[in-house]
XYZ file of C-alpha atoms in Angstrom:
559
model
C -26.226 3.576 -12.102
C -23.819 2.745 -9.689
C -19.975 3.378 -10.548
C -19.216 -0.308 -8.673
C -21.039 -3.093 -9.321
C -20.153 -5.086 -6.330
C -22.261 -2.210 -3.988
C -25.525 -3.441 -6.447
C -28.402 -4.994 -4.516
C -28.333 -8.871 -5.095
C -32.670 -7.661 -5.640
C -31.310 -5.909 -8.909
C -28.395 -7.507 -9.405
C -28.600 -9.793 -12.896
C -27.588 -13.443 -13.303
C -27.325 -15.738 -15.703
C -27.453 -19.474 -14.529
C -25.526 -21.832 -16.298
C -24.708 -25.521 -16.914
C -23.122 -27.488 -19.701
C -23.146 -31.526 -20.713
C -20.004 -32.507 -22.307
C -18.162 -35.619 -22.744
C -16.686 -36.094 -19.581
C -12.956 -35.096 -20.759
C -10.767 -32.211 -19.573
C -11.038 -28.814 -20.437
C -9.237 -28.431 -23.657
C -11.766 -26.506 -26.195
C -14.102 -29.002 -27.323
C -16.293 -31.664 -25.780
C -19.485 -29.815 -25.087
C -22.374 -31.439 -25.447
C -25.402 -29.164 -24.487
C -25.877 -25.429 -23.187
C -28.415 -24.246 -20.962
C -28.575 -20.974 -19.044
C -31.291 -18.403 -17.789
C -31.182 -14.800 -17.105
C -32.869 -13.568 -13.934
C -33.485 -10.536 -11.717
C -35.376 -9.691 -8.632
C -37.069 -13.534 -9.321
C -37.855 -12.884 -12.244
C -36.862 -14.979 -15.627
C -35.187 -12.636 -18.095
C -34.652 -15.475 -20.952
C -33.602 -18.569 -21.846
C -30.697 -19.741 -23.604
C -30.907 -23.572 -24.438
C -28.924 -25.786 -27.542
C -27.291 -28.964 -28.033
C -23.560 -28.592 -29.187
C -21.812 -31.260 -31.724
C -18.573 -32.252 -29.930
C -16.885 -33.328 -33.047
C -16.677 -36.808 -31.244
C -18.528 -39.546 -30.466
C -20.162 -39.231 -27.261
C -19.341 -42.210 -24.614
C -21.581 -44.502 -24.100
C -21.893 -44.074 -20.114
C -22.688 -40.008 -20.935
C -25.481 -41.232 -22.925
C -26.651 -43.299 -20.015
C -26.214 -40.399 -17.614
C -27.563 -37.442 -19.892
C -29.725 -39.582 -22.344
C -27.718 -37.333 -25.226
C -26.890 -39.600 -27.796
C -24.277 -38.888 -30.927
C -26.844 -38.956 -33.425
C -28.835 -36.419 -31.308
C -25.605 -33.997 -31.818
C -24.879 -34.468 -35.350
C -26.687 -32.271 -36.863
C -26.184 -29.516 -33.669
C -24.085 -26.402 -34.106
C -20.229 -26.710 -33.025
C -19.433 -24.529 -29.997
C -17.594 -22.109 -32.088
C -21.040 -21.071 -33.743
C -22.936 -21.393 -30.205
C -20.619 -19.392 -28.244
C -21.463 -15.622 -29.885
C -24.499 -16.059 -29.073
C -24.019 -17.038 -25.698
C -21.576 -14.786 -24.626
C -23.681 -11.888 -25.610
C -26.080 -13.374 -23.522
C -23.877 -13.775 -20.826
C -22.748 -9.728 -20.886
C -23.299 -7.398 -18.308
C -24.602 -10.424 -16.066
C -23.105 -12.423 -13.366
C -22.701 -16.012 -13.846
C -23.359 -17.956 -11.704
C -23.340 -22.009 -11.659
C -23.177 -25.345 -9.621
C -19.472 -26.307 -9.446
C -18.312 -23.050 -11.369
C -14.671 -23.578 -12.233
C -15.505 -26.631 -14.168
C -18.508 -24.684 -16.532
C -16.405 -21.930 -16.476
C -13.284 -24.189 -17.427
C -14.817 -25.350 -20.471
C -16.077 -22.163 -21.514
C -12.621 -20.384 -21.095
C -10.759 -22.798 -22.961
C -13.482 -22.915 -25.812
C -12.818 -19.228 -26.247
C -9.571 -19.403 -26.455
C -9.234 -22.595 -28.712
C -11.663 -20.445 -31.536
C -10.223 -16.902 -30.673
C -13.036 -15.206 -28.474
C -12.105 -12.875 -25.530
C -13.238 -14.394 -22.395
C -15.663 -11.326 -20.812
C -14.380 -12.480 -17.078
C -17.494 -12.020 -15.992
C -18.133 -11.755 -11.882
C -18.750 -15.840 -10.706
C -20.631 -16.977 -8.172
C -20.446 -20.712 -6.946
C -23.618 -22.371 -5.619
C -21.527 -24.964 -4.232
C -19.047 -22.943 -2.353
C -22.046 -20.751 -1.740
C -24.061 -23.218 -0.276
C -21.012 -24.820 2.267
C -20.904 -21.215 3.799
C -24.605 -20.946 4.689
C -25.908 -24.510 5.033
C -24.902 -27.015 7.966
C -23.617 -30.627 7.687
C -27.007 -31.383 9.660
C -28.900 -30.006 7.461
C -28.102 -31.434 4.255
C -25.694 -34.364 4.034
C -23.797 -33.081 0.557
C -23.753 -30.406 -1.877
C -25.246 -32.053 -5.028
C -27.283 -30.321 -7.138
C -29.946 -33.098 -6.612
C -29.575 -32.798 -2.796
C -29.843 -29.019 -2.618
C -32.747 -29.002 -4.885
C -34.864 -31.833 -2.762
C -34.066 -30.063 0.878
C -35.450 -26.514 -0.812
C -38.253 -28.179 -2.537
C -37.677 -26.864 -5.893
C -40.114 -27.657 -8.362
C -37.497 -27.963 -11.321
C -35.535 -31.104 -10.088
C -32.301 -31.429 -12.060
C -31.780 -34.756 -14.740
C -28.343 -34.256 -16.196
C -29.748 -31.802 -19.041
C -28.298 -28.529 -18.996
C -31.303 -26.209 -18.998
C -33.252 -28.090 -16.373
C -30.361 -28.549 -13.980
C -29.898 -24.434 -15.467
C -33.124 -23.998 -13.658
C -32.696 -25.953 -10.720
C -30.111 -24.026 -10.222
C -31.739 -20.703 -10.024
C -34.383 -21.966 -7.327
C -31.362 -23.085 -5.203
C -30.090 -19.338 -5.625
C -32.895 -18.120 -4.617
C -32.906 -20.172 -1.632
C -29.478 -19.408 -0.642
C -29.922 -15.971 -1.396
C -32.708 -16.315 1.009
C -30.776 -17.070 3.815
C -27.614 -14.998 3.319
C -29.925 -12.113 4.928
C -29.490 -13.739 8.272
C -25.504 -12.947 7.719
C -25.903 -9.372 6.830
C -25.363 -10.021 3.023
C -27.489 -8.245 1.105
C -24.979 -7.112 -2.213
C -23.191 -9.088 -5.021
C -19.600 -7.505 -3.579
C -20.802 -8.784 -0.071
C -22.102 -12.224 -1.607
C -18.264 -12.966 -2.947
C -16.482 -12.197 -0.041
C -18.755 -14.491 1.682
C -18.233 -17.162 -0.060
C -13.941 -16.443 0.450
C -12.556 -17.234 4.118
C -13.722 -14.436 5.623
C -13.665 -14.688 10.079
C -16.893 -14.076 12.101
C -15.508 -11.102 13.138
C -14.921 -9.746 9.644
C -18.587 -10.412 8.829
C -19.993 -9.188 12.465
C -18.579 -5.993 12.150
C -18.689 -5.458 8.036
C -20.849 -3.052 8.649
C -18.761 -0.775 10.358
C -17.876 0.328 6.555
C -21.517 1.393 6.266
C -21.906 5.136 4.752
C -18.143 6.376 4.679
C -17.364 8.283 1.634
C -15.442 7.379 -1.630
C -13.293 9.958 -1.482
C -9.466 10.943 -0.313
C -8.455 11.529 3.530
C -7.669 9.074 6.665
C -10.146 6.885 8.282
C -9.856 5.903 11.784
C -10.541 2.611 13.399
C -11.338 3.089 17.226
C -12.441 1.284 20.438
C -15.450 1.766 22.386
C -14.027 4.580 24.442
C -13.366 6.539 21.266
C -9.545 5.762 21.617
C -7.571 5.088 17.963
C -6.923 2.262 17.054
C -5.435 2.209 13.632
C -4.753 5.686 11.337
C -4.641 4.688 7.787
C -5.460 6.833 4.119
C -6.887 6.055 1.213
C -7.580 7.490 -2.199
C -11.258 6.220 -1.368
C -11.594 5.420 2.089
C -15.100 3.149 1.831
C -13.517 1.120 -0.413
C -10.589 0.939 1.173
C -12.039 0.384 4.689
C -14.443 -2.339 3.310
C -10.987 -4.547 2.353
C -10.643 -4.828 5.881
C -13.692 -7.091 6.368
C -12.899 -9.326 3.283
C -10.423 -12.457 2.698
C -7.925 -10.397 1.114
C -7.023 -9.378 4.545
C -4.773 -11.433 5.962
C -2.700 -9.758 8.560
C -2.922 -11.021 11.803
C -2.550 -7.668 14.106
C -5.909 -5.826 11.911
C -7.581 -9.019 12.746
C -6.538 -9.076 16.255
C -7.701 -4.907 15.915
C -10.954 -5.794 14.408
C -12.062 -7.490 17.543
C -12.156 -4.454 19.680
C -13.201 -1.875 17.109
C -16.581 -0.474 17.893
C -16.584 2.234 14.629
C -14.695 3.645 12.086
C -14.292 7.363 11.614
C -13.647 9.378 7.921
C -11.974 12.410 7.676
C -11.883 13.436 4.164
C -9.041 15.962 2.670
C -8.283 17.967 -0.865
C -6.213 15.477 -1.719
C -3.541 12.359 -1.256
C -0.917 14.214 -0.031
C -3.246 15.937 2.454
C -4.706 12.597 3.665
C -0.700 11.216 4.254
C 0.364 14.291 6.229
C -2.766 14.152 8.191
C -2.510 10.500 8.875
C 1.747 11.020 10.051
C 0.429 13.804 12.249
C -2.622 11.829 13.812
C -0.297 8.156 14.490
C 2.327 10.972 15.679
C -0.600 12.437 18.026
C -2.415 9.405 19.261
C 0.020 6.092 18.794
C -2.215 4.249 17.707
C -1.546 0.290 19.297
C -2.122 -1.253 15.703
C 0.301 1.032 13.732
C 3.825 0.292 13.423
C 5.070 2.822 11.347
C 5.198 6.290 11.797
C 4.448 6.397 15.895
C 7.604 7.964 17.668
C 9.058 10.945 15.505
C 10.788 12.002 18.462
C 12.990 9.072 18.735
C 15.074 10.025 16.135
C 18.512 10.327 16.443
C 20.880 13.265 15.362
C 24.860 13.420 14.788
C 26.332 16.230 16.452
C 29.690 17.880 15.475
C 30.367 20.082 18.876
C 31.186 23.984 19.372
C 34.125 23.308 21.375
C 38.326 24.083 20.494
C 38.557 20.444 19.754
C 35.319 19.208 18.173
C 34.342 15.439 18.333
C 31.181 13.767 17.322
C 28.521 12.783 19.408
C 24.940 11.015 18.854
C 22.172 13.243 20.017
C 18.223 13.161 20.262
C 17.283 16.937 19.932
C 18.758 19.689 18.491
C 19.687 22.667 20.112
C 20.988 26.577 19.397
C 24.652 25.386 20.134
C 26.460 26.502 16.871
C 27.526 23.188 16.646
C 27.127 21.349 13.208
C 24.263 18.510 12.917
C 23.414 15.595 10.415
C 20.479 13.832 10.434
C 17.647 12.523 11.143
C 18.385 9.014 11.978
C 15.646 6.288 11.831
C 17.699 4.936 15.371
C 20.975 4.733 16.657
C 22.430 1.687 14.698
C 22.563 3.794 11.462
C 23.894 7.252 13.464
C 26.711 4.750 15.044
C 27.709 3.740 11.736
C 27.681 7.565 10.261
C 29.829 8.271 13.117
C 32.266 4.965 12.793
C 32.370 6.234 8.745
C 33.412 9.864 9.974
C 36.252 8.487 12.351
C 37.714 6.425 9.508
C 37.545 8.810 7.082
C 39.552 12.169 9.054
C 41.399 12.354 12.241
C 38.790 13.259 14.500
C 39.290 12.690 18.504
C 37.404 10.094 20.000
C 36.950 10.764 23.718
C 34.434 12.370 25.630
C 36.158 15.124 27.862
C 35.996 18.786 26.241
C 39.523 19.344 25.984
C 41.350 22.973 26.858
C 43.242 24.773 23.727
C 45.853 26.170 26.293
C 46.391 23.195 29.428
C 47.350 19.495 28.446
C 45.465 16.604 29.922
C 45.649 13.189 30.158
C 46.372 10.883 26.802
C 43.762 8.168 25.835
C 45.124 4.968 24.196
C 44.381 6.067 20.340
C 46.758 8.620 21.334
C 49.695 6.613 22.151
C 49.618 4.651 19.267
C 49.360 7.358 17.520
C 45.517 7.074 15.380
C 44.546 10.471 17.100
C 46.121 13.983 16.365
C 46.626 13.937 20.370
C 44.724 17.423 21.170
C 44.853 16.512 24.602
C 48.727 16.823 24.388
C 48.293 20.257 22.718
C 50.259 18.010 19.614
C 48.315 20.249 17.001
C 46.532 23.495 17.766
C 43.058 24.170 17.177
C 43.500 25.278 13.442
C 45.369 22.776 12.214
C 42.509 20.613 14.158
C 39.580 22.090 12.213
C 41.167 22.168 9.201
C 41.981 18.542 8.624
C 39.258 17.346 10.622
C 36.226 19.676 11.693
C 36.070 21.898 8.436
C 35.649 18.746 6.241
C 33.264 17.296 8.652
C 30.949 20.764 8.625
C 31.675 20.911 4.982
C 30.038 17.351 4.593
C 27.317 17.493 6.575
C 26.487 20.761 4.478
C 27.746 20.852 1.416
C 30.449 18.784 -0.288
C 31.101 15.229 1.435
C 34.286 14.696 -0.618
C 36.574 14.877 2.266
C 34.814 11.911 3.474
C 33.847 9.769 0.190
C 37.305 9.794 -0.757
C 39.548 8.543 2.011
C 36.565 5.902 2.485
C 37.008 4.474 -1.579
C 40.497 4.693 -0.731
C 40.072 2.720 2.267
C 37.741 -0.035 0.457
C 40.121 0.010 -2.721
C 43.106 -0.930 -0.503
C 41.509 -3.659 1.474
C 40.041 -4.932 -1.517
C 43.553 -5.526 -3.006
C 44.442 -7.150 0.045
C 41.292 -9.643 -0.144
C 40.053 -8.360 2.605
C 36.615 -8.045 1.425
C 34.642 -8.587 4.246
C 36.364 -5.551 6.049
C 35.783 -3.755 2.448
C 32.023 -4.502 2.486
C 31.658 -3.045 6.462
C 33.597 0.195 5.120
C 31.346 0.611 2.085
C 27.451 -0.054 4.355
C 29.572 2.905 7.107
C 30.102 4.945 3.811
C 26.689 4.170 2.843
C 24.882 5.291 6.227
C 26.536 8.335 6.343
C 25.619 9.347 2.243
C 22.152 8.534 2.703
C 22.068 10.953 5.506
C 23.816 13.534 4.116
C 21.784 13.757 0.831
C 18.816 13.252 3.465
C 19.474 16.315 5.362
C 20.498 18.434 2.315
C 17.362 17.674 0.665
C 15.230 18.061 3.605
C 17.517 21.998 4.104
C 16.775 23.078 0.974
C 12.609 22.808 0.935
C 12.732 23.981 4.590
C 14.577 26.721 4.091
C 11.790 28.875 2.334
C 9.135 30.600 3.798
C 6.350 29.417 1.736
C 6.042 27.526 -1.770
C 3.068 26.582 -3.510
C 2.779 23.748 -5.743
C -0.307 22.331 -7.670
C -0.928 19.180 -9.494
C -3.444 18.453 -12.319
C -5.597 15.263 -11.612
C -7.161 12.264 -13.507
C -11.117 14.818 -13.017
C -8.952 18.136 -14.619
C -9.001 20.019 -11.821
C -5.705 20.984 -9.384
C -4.549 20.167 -6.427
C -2.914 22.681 -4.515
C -1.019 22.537 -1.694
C 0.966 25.552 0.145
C 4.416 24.860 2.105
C 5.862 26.778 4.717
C 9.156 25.749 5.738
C 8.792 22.355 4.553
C 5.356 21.758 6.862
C 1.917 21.217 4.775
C 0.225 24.499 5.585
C -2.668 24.410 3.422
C -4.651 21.824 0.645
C -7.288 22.046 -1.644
C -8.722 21.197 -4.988
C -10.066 23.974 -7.597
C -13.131 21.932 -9.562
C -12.492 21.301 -13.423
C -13.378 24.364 -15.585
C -12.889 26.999 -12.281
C -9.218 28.677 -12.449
C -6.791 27.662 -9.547
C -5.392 31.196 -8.796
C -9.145 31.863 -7.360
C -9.050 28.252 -5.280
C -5.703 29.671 -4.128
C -6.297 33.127 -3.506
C -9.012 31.992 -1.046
C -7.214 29.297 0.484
C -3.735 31.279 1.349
C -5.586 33.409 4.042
C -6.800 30.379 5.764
C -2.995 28.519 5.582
C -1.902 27.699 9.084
C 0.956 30.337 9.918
C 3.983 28.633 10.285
C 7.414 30.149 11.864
C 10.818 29.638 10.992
C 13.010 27.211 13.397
C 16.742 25.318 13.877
C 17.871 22.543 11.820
C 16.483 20.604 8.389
C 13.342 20.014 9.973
C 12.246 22.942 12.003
C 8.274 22.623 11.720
C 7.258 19.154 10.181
C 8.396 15.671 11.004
C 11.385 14.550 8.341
C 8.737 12.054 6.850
C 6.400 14.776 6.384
C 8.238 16.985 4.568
C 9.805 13.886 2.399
C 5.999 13.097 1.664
C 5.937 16.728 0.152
C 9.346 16.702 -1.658
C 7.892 13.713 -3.658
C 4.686 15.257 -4.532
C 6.676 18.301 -5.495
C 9.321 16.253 -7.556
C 6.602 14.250 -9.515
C 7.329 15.918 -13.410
C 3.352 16.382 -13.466
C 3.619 18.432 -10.376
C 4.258 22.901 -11.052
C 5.498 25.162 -9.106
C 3.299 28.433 -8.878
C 5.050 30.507 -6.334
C 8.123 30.430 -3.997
C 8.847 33.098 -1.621
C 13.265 32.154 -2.107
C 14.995 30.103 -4.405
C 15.004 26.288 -4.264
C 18.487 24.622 -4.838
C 20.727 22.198 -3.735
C 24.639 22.367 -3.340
C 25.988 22.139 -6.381
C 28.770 19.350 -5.339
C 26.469 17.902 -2.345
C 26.045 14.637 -1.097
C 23.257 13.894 -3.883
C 26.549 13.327 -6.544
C 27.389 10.158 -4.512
C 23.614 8.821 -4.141
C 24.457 5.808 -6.670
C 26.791 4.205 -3.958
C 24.145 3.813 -1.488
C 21.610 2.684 -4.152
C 23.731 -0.594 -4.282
C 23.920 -0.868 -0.434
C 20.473 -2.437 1.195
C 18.937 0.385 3.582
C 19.399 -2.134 6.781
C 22.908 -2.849 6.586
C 23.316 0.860 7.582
């Protein structure tokens, strides 16, 4: 038996063909007048389900003239709450399908719920919609039942009584079903998409999805000369993939990519958070035209406090072994511009470029004659008075406690507050913000790269365990012990084969910062155990995490 329905043959796939008489009203629990449905497969006719209904009502007299069911024909019929156990056991495990669906399936749903039966939501296909997609204005000049059934030559011909327009029905199924072959439909999942807005395209290359496997890992979409395309994961990448070729996707660019994709590639892992640090390190590798996120590590931007007798802040792309103090990474230079503008407001850093001499004067710059600069360049205050009311707190928030720069910025916000000055307030507070987020960033990025290797392991929903092994903060090995087989032998075979990872400079020495975030949230999950750590894993006790709630408050952009 297959675990989804929607991959069943439409050759062994079950229906039950329906159609109700009623009274010509609205939907609103009653009104039925006659049930008729049939139950096939492969062809074949399963059953029958066929009774009048009493509508509680008189039934009008142009209904009569339409259906030939008369009032005193329904008196003595059961009411629909006695019909409708019966019917919706026949109805289970079946797909129902019907001419002009949502108004059978109307009346049915609000029956049920106007007598207190659970609707089954049972899988619905529409001959009508069904037949718009395959048939062509020249070929038949409506939809009607009567019209369908006449162009297919079906030997039931519908009259207005539910179980012969049940069973004209069911030969224009089989008709349709007949030609949905010629469009590469051949399941009940494939038959429903169909029917939805789906583009040529979508449906010319469905089968692209063909044999991938229902598992975890990355799937690749690429061109005719094997170039990517589009890097993606999945928890099950078939059923994934197949979304792409069905009207739920709506995105322009995968459209646009689905033009010139020739095949789709699987590459299955352990587990999810193997398949996201394999797809990061593939978009990384390859840039794939059709991905948007993810594609240029490198262009991340670092703050740099320099080595020099007068420190100053400058925005950098790489680190390097300088001594000098770093924060980061930054998504781009809009947020690092606004740590920096945060750091200047906060301490009385120097602003210009030149590296200045601890012994010679030089030249003043403007903030220095008006006197919103310590004046280093005029040898005004010597080099440890400089670093310790502006470098050491710097270092010291980068690092460890940011206090030196939280404060004087609530001060700041506090005083122009008071003053009504609340647009200047609300810049101070998203500078305060960019630099916080960074700072608790980098300082929970340090503290998982810092150690050699940690292993971690997860239970899943089968009762087996992922494991995955860490070496400073880069994904160096992933696997999954089976249920019932004990994880210390999965991971006592896996460590040998772990990719040997060295030691390097900064918070992210040997992953990108959104690969080792990807970890620190599979390792924070509370289902998620640590097994082994090679050094202790801890954050500064009065870090930058203390202060997290003011940037919570603070949308991510405005920094």
């Amino acid at each position: 038996m297959l675990a989804d329905p929607l991959q069943l043959d439409l050759r062994h796939t079950t229906f039950v063909v329906l159609d109700l008489e009623t009274t010509g009203g609205a939907p609103d629990g009653g009104g039925i007048t006659e049930v008729g449905a049939v139950k096939v497969r492969a062809g074949e006719e399963l059953g029958e389900f066929a009774t009048l209904v009493n509508p509680g009502v008189p039934i009008p007299p142009f209904i009569t003239v339409l259906t030939g069911i008369t009032t005193a024909m329904t008196i003595t019929a059961p009411p629909i709450q006695a019909v409708l156990p019966p019917l919706l056991e026949f109805l289970r495990g079946a797909v129902l399908v019907a001419h002009n669906a949502p108004y059978d399936v109307g009346f049915l749903k609000a029956a049920c719920a106007a007598h207190g039966y659970a609707w089954p939501n049972p899988r619905v296909v529409d001959t009508v919609a069904l037949a718009r997609r395959v048939l062509l204005r020249d070929e038949v000049p409506n939809r009607k039942l009567g019209t369908l059934a006449a162009y297919f030559r079906i030997p039931e011909q519908p009259n207005h009584r539910a179980l012969a327009d049940a069973k004209a029905t069911v030969g224009v199924l089989h008709a349709l079903i007949a030609r949905l072959g010629g469009h590469r439909v051949h399941t009940l999942g494939e038959t429903i998409e169909f029917v939805k807005a789906v583009s040529p395209t979508q449906r010319a290359k469905r089968h692209l999805a063909e044999g991938l496997p229902h598992a975890p890992g990355v799937y690749l979409f690429r061109a005719r000369d094997d170039r990517p395309l589009y890097v993606g994961t999945s928890n099950d990448i078939a059923t994934r993939v197949r979304s792409y070729f069905t009207a739920a996707e709506r995105r322009a660019r995968i459209k646009e990519m689905l033009h010139v994709a020739e095949k789709v590639e699987a590459v299955e892992c352990a587990h999810a958070l193997e398949a996201q640090v394999r797809e990061l390190r593939l978009i990384a590798a390859h840039s794939p035209p059709y991905n948007r996120r993810s594609k240029h590590p490198e262009r991340v931007q670092w703050l740099k406090l320099t080595d020099e007798p007068y420190p100053r802040l400058s925005v950098v792309r790489v680190l390097a072994p300088d001594g000098a103090a770093y924060l980061g990474p930054f998504a781009g230079r809009h947020a690092a511009q606004a740590a920096v503008d945060a750091l200047h407001e906060a301490l009385p850093l120097r602003q210009c470029a030149p590296r200045l001499s601890a012994r010679r004067a030089s030249a003043a710059c403007a903030l220095a004659e008006l006197g919103k600069c310590p004046a280093p360049c005029l040898l005004a205050i010597s080099t440890e008075e400089y670093d310790r009311v502006a470098a050491a707190p710097v270092r010291d928030a980068f690092s460890g406690d940011p206090d030196g720069v939280v404060l004087p910025l609530l001060s700041r916000m506090r005083t122009l507050s008071q003053a009504e000055r609340f647009e200047d307030a609300a810049a101070v507070r998203d500078r305060l913000a960019a630099f916080l987020r960074a700072a608790v960033r980098m300082q929970r990025l340090s503290a998982l790269t810092a150690i050699a290797e940690l292993i971690g392991a997860r239970r899943n929903a089968e009762g087996g365990w992922e494991i995955a092994i860490i070496r400073y903060g880069r994904l160096a090995a992933a696997a999954t012990s089976a249920p019932h087989v004990h994880p210390r032998r999965v991971l006592d075979a896996l460590r040998p084969t772990a990719e040997t990872v060295l030691g390097g400079l900064g918070p992210t020495p040997c992953a990108t910062p959104e690969e080792t975030e990807r970890i620190l949230d599979w390792l924070e999950r509370p289902e998620t155990r640590l097994v082994e750590t090679s050094a202790g894993w801890a954050s500064p006790v009065r870090g930058a995490a203390r202060w997290r709630r003011l940037t919570q408050a603070v949308p991510a952009t405005a920094s």
